[in-house]
Tab-separated table of C-alpha atoms and ligand atoms in Angstrom:
chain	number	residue	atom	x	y	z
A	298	UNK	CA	116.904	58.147	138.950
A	299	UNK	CA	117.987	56.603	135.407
A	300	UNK	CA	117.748	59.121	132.609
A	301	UNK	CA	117.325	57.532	128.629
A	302	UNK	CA	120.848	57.878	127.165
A	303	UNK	CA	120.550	56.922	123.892
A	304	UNK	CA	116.961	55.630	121.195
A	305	UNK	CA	117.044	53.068	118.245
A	306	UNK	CA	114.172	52.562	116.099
A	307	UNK	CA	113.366	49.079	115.341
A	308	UNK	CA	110.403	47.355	113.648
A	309	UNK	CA	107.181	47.422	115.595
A	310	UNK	CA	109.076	48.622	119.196
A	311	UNK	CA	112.031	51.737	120.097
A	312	UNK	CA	114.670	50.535	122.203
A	313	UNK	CA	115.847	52.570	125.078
A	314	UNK	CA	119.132	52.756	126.563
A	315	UNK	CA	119.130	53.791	129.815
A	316	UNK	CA	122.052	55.589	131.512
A	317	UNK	CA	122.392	53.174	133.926
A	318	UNK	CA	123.373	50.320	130.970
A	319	UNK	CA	119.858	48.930	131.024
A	320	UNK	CA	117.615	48.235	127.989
A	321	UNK	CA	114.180	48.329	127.239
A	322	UNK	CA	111.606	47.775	124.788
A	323	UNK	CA	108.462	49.765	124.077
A	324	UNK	CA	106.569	48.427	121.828
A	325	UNK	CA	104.665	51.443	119.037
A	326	UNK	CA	101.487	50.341	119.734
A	327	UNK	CA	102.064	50.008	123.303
A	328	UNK	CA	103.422	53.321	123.464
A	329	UNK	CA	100.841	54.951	121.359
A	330	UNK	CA	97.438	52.674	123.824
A	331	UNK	CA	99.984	54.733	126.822
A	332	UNK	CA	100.248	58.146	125.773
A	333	UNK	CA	99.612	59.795	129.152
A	334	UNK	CA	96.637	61.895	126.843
A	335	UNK	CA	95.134	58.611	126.284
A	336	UNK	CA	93.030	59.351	129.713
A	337	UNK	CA	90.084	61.063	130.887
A	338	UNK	CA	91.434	63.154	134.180
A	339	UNK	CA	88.989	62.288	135.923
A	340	UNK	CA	87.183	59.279	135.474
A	341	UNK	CA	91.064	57.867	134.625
A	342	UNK	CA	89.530	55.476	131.809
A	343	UNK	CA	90.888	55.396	128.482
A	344	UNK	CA	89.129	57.710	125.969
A	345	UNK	CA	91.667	57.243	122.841
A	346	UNK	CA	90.722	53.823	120.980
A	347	UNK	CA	94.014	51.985	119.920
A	348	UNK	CA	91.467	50.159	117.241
A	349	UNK	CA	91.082	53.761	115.363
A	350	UNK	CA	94.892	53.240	114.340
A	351	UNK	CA	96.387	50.716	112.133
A	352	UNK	CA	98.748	48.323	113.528
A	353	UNK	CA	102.071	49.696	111.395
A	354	UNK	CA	101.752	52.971	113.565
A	355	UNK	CA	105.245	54.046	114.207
A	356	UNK	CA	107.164	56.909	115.265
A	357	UNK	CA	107.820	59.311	112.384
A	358	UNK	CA	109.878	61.477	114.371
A	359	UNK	CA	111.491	60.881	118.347
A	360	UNK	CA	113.889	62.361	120.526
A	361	UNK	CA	114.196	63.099	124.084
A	362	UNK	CA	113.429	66.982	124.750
A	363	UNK	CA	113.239	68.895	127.774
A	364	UNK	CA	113.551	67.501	131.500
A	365	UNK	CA	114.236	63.789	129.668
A	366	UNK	CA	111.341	63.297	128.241
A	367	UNK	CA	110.491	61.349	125.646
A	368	UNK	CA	108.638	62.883	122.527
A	369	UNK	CA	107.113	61.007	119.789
A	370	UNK	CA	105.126	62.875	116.685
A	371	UNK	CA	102.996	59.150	115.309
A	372	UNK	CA	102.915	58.160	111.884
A	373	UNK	CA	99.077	58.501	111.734
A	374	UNK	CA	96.577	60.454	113.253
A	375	UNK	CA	98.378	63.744	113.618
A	376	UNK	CA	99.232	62.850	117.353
A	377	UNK	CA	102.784	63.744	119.406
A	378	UNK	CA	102.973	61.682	122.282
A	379	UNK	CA	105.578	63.042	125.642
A	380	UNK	CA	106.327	60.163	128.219
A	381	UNK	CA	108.157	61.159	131.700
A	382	UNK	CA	110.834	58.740	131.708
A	383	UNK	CA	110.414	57.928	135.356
A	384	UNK	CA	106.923	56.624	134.328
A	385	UNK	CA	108.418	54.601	131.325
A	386	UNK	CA	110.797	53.043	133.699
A	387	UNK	CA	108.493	52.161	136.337
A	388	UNK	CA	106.269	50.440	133.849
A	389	UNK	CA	108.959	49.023	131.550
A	390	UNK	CA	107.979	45.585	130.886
A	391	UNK	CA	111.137	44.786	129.545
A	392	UNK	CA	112.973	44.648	132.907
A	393	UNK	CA	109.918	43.466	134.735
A	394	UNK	CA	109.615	40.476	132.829
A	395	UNK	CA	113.433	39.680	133.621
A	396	UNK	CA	112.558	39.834	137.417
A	397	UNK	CA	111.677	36.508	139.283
A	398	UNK	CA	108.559	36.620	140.956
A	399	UNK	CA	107.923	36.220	144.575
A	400	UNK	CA	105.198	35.010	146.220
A	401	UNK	CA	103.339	37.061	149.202
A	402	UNK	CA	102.558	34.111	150.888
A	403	UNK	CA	104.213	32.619	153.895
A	404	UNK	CA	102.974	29.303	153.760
A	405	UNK	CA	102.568	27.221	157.488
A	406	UNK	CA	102.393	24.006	159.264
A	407	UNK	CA	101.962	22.304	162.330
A	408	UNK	CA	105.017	25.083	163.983
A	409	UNK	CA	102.899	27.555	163.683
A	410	UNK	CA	100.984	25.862	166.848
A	411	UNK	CA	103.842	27.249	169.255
A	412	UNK	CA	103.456	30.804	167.836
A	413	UNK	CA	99.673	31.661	167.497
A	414	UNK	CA	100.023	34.858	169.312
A	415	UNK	CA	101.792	36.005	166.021
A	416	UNK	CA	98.465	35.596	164.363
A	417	UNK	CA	96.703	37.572	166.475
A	418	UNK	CA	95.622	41.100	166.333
A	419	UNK	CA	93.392	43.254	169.152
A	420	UNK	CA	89.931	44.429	167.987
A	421	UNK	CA	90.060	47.835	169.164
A	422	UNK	CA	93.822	48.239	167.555
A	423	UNK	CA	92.124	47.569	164.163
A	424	UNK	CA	89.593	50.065	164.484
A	425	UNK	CA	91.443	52.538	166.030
A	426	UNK	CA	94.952	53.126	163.494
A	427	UNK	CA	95.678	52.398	160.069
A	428	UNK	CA	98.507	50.526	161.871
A	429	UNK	CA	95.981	47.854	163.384
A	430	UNK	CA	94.351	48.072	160.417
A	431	UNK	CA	97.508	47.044	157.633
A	432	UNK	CA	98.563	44.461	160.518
A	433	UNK	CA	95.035	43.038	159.863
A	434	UNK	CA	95.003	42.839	156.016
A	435	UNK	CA	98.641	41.592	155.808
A	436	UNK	CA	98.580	38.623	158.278
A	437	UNK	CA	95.291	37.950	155.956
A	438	UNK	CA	97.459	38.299	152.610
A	439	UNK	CA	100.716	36.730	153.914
A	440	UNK	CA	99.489	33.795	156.255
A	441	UNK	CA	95.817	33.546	155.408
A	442	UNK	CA	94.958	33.453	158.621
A	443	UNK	CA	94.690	36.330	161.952
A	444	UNK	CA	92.440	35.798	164.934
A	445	UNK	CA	91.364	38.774	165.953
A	446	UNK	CA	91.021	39.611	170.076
A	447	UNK	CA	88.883	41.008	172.349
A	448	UNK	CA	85.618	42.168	169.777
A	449	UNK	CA	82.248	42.827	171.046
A	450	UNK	CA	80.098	39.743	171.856
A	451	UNK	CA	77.166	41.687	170.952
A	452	UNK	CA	75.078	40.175	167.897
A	453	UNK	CA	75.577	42.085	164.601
A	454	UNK	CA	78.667	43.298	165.943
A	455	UNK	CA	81.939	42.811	163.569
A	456	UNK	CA	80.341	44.648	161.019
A	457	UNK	CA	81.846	47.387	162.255
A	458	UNK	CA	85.460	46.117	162.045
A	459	UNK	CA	85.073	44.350	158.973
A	460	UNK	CA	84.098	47.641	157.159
A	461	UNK	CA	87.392	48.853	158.282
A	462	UNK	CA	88.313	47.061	155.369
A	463	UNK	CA	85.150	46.791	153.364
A	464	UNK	CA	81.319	46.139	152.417
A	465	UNK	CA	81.124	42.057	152.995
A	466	UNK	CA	79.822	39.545	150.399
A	467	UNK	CA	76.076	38.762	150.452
A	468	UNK	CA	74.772	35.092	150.261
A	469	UNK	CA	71.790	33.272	150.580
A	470	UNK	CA	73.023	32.539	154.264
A	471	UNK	CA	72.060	35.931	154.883
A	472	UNK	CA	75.143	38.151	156.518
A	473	UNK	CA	76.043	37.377	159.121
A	474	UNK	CA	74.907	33.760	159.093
A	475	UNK	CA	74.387	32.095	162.031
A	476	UNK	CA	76.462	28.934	163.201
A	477	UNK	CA	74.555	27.296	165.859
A	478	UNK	CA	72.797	23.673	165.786
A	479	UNK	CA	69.411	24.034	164.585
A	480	UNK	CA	66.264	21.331	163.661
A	481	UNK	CA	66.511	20.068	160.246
A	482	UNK	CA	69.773	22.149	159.592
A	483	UNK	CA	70.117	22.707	155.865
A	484	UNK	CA	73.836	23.034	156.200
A	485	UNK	CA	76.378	20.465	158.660
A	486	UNK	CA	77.613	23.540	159.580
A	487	UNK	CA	74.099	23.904	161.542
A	488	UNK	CA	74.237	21.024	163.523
A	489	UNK	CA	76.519	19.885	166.526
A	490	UNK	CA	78.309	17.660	164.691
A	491	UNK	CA	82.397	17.610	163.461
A	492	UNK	CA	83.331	19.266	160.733
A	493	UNK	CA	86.308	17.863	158.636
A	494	UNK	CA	88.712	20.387	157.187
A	495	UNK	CA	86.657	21.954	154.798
A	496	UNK	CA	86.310	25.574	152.373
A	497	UNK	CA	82.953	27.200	151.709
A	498	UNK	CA	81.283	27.437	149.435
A	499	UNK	CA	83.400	25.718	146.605
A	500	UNK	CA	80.250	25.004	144.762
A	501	UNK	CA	79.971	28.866	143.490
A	502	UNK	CA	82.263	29.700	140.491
A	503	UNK	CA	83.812	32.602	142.895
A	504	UNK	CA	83.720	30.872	146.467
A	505	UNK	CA	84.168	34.088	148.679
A	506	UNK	CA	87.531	34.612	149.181
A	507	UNK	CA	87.302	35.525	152.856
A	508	UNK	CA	85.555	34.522	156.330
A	509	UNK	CA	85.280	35.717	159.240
A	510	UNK	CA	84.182	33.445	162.584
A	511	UNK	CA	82.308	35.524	165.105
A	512	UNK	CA	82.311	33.843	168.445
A	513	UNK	CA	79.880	35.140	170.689
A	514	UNK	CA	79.222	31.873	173.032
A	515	UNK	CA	81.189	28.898	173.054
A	516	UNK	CA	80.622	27.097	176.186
A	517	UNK	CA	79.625	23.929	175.245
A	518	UNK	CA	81.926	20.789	175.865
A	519	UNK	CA	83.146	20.002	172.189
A	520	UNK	CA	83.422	22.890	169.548
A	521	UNK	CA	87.072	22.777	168.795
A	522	UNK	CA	88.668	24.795	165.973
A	523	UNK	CA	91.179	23.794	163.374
A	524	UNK	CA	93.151	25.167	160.123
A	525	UNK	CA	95.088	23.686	157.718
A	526	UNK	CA	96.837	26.122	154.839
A	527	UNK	CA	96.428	24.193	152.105
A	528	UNK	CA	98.666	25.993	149.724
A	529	UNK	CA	101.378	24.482	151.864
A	530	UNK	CA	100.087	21.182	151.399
A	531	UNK	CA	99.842	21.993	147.441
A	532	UNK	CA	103.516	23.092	148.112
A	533	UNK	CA	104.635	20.141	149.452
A	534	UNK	CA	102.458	17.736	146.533
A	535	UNK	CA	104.431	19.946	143.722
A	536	UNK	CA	107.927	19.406	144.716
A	537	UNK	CA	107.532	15.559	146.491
A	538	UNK	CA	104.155	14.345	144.608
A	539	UNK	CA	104.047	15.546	140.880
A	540	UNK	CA	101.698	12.930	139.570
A	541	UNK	CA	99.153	13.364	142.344
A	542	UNK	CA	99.679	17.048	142.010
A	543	UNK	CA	99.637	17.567	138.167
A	544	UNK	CA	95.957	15.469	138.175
A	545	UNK	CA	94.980	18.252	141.046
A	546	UNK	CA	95.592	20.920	138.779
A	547	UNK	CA	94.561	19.305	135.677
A	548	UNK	CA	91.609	17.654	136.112
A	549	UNK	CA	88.310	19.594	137.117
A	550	UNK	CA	86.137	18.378	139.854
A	551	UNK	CA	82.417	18.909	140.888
A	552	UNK	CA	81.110	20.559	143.174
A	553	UNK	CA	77.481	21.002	143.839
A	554	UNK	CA	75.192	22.907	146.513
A	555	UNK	CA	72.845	20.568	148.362
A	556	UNK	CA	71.162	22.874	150.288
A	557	UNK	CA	67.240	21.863	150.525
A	558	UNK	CA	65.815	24.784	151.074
A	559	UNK	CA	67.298	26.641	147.884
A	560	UNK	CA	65.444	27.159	144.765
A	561	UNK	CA	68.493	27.419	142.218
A	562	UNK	CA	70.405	24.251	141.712
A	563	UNK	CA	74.294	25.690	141.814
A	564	UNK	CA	77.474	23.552	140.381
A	565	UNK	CA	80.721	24.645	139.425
A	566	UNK	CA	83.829	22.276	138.136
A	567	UNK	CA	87.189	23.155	138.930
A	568	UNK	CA	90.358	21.435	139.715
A	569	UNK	CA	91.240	21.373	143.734
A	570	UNK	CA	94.292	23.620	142.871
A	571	UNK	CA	94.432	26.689	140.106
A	572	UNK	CA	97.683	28.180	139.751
A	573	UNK	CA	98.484	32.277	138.994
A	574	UNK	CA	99.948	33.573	135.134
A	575	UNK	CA	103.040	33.183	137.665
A	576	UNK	CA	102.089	29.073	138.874
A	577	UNK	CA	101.738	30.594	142.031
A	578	UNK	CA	98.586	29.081	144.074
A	579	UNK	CA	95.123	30.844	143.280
A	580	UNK	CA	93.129	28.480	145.071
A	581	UNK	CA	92.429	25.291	146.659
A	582	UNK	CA	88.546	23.513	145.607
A	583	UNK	CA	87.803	20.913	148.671
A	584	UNK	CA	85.178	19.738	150.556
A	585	UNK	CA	84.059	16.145	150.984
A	586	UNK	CA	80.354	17.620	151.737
A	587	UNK	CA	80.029	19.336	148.700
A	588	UNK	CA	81.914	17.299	146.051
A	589	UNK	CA	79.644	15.962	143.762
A	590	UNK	CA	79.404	12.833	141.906
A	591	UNK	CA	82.389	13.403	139.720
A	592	UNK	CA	82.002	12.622	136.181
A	593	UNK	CA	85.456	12.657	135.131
A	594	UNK	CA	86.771	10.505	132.075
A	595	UNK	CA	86.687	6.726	133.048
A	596	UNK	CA	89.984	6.528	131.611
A	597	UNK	CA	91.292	8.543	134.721
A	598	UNK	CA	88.350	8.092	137.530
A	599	UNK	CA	91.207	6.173	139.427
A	600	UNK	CA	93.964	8.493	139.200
A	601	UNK	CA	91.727	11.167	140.313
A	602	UNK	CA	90.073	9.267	143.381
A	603	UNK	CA	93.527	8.780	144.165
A	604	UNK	CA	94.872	12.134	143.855
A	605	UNK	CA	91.922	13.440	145.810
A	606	UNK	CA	92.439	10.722	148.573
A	607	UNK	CA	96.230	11.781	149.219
A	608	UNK	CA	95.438	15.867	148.952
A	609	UNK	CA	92.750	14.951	151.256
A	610	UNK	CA	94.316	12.820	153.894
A	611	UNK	CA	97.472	15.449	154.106
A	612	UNK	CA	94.853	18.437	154.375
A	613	UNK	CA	93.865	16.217	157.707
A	614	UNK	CA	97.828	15.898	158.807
A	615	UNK	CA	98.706	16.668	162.533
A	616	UNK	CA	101.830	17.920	160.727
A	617	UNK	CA	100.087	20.303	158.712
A	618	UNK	CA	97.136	21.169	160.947
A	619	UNK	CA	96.929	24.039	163.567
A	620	UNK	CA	94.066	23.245	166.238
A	621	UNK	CA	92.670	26.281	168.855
A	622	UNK	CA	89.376	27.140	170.605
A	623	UNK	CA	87.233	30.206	169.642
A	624	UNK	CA	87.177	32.331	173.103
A	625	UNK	CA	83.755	34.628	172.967
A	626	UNK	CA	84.985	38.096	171.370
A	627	UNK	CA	87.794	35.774	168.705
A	628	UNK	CA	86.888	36.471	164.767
A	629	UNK	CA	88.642	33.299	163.227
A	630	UNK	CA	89.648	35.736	160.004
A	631	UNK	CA	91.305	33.344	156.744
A	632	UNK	CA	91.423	33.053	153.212
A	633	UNK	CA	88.403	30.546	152.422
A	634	UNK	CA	90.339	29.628	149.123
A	635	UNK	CA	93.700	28.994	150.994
A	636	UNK	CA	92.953	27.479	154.286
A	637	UNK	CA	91.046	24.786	154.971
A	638	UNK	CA	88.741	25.119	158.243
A	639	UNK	CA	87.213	22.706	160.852
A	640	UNK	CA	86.025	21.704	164.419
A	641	UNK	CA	85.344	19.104	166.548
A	642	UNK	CA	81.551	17.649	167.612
A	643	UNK	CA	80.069	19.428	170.689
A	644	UNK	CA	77.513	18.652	173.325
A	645	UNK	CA	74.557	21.005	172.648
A	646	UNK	CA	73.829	19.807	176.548
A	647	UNK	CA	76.466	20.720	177.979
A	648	UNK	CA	76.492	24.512	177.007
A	649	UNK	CA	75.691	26.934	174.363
A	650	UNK	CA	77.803	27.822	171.098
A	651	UNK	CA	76.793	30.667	168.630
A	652	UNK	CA	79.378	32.081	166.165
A	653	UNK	CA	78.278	34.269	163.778
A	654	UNK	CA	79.575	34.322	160.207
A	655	UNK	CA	80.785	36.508	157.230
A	656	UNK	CA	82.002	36.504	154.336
A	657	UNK	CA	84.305	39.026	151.846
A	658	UNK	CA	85.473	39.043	148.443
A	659	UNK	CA	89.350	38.706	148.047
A	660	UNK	CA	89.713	41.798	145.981
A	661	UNK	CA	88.508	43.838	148.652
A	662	UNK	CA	91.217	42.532	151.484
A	663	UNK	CA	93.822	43.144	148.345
A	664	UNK	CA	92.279	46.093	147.309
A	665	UNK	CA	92.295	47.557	150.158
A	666	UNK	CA	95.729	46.788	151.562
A	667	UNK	CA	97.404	47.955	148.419
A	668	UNK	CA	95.642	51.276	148.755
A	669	UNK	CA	96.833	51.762	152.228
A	670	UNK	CA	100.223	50.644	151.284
A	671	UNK	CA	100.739	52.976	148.376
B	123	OGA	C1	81.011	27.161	159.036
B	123	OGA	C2	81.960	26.425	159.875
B	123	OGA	C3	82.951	26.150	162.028
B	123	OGA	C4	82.552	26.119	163.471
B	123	OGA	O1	80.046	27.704	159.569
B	123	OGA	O2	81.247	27.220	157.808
B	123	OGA	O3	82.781	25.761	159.332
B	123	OGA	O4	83.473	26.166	164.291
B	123	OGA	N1	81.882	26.564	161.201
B	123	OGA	O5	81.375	26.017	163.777
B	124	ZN	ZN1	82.792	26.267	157.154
């Protein structure tokens, strides 16, 4: 492990140099917000209050002591600060800022149609080891997408897998909600009909960042599933398309519930693609139910029809598109602001189809994973 060699006091940060020839920055006031006192032990939230010192704090007197760490007695506030250089170096932001980011995502196409067993995962593994488990949560993470095998076709019944990971997201669908056709269905999702490649939800201003396909019966003629990963789609617009992909991520669009029987009238406008602090992809906005009547500058209404008609037609692209049937026991398991779902029509005549639905909040699949991972 690198030990601090040498300190230099400079304006408003101290620069460290490492043993190892590397050099890092620490800001005073950074260093002062961090001194490992700063926290309560055990609800680990900050008790000091960087606001009850001025911003020309600086180190009156430093050196490393003992062990190599790092002591600093603060110009104000009668406070000595001691920082184990193994933490300093772990959370130097220095170095971390020099580091190119990578993306967790392993983005798909069409191939991925000759290799679907890769997304798969068995029910009981999952509940059974951690292993199952992390194998879960990182095909979710990585590809968006895991199908998982051989559940329960019992109603009600993936609640006890999904809290392997977590509590699920509540919605006025009720949890689970039920996919089957219905009379006057107040969703297409409730009716026999096709479904193009859609996300839902987009209408909240936090679409739930997870669902989870239940298939208990699926014996009617018809029914068909299909996924698309639409950050691969985005991919492909950034580095072939910029025009059409610069108006996706500039301009926002509408989206708007039109659910009949709700008493709350919910919108949201957002661009079809938001991008991470790093321009990595946070999330994909479509649905051609739910869009609303846009109301976009007339100077642009063109360029954004347009933008939205070529995201839209690749997001329907054989090339792009993986296509599978739900086999009773399957949870279809994907990132509902990544992927992009579907189905073909059925015959309600010909045979029964009930999947049951749920959703769950991104932080929880990320949450969790990094937990078990640490
Ligand atoms: C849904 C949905 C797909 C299906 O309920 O949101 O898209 O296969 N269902 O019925
Ligand atoms: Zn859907």
């Amino acid at each position: 492990m690198s030990s601090i060699s040498k300190l230099e006091k400079n304006s408003n940060y101290l620069k460290v140099i490492w043993d190892d020839g590397e050099e890092s920055k620490f800001n005073y006031l950074w260093l002062r917000d961090n001194c490992p006192t700063a926290h309560d032990k055990d609800s680990r939230h900050r008790m000091f209050n960087i606001l009850n010192v001025s911003t020309n704090i600086n180190p009156k007197n430093y050196s490393v002591g003992e062990n190599g760490i790092l002591e600093i007695e603060w110009s104000e506030g009668d406070h000595k600060s001691s920082y184990d250089p193994l933490w300093l170096r772990e959370n130097c932001y220095t170095l971390k800022n020099k580091t190119k980011y990578v993306s967790p995502y392993k983005l798909w196409d069409n191939s991925l149609q000759n290799n679907l067993k890769s997304i798969e995962i068995d029910h009981d593994e999952i509940i059974n080891s951690e292993e199952g488990l992390i194998k879960w949560l990182e095909l979710l993470h990585h590809m968006g997408i895991a199908i998982v095998k051989n559940a329960p076709v019992e109603k009600n019944s993936a609640f006890k897998v999904l809290n392997r990971i977590s509590h699920t997201r509540e919605t006025f669908f009720k949890t689970p909600f039920e996919v089957i056709n219905i009379p006057k269905p107040n969703n297409s999702a409730y009716t026999a009909h096709a479904l193009r490649n859609h996300m839902d939800l987009p209408w909240f201003e936090n679409p739930p960042g997870y669902q989870f396909l239940h298939c208990l019966v699926n014996s009617a003629k018809g029914g068909d599933s299909a996924a698309v990963d639409a950050f691969a789609v985005a991919d492909y617009l950034r580095k072939n398309e910029k025009e059409i992909f610069d108006t996706l991520v500039s301009v926002p669009l509408k989206f708007k519930d039109k659910d009949y029987t709700q008493v709350a009238h919910r919108s949201f406008h957002s661009p079809a693609i938001t991008l991470t602090k790093d321009g990595d992809f946070n999330d994909i906005r479509f649905s051609v139910a739910t869009m609303d009547t846009l109301d976009c500058n007339p100077e642009i209404m063109e360029q954004v029809y347009k933008a939205h008609h070529r995201f839209g037609n690749l997001l329907h692209d054989k090339k792009y598109q993986i296509n599978f049937r739900l086999e009773p026991g399957d949870i279809f398991s994907f990132n509902n602001r990544r992927l992009l779902h579907g189905r073909t029509e059925f015959d309600p005549n010909s045979g029964h189809r009930h999947l049951q639905g749920y959703y769950m909040d991104r932080d929880e699949i990320i949450g969790r994973l990094n937990y078990l991972k640490k």
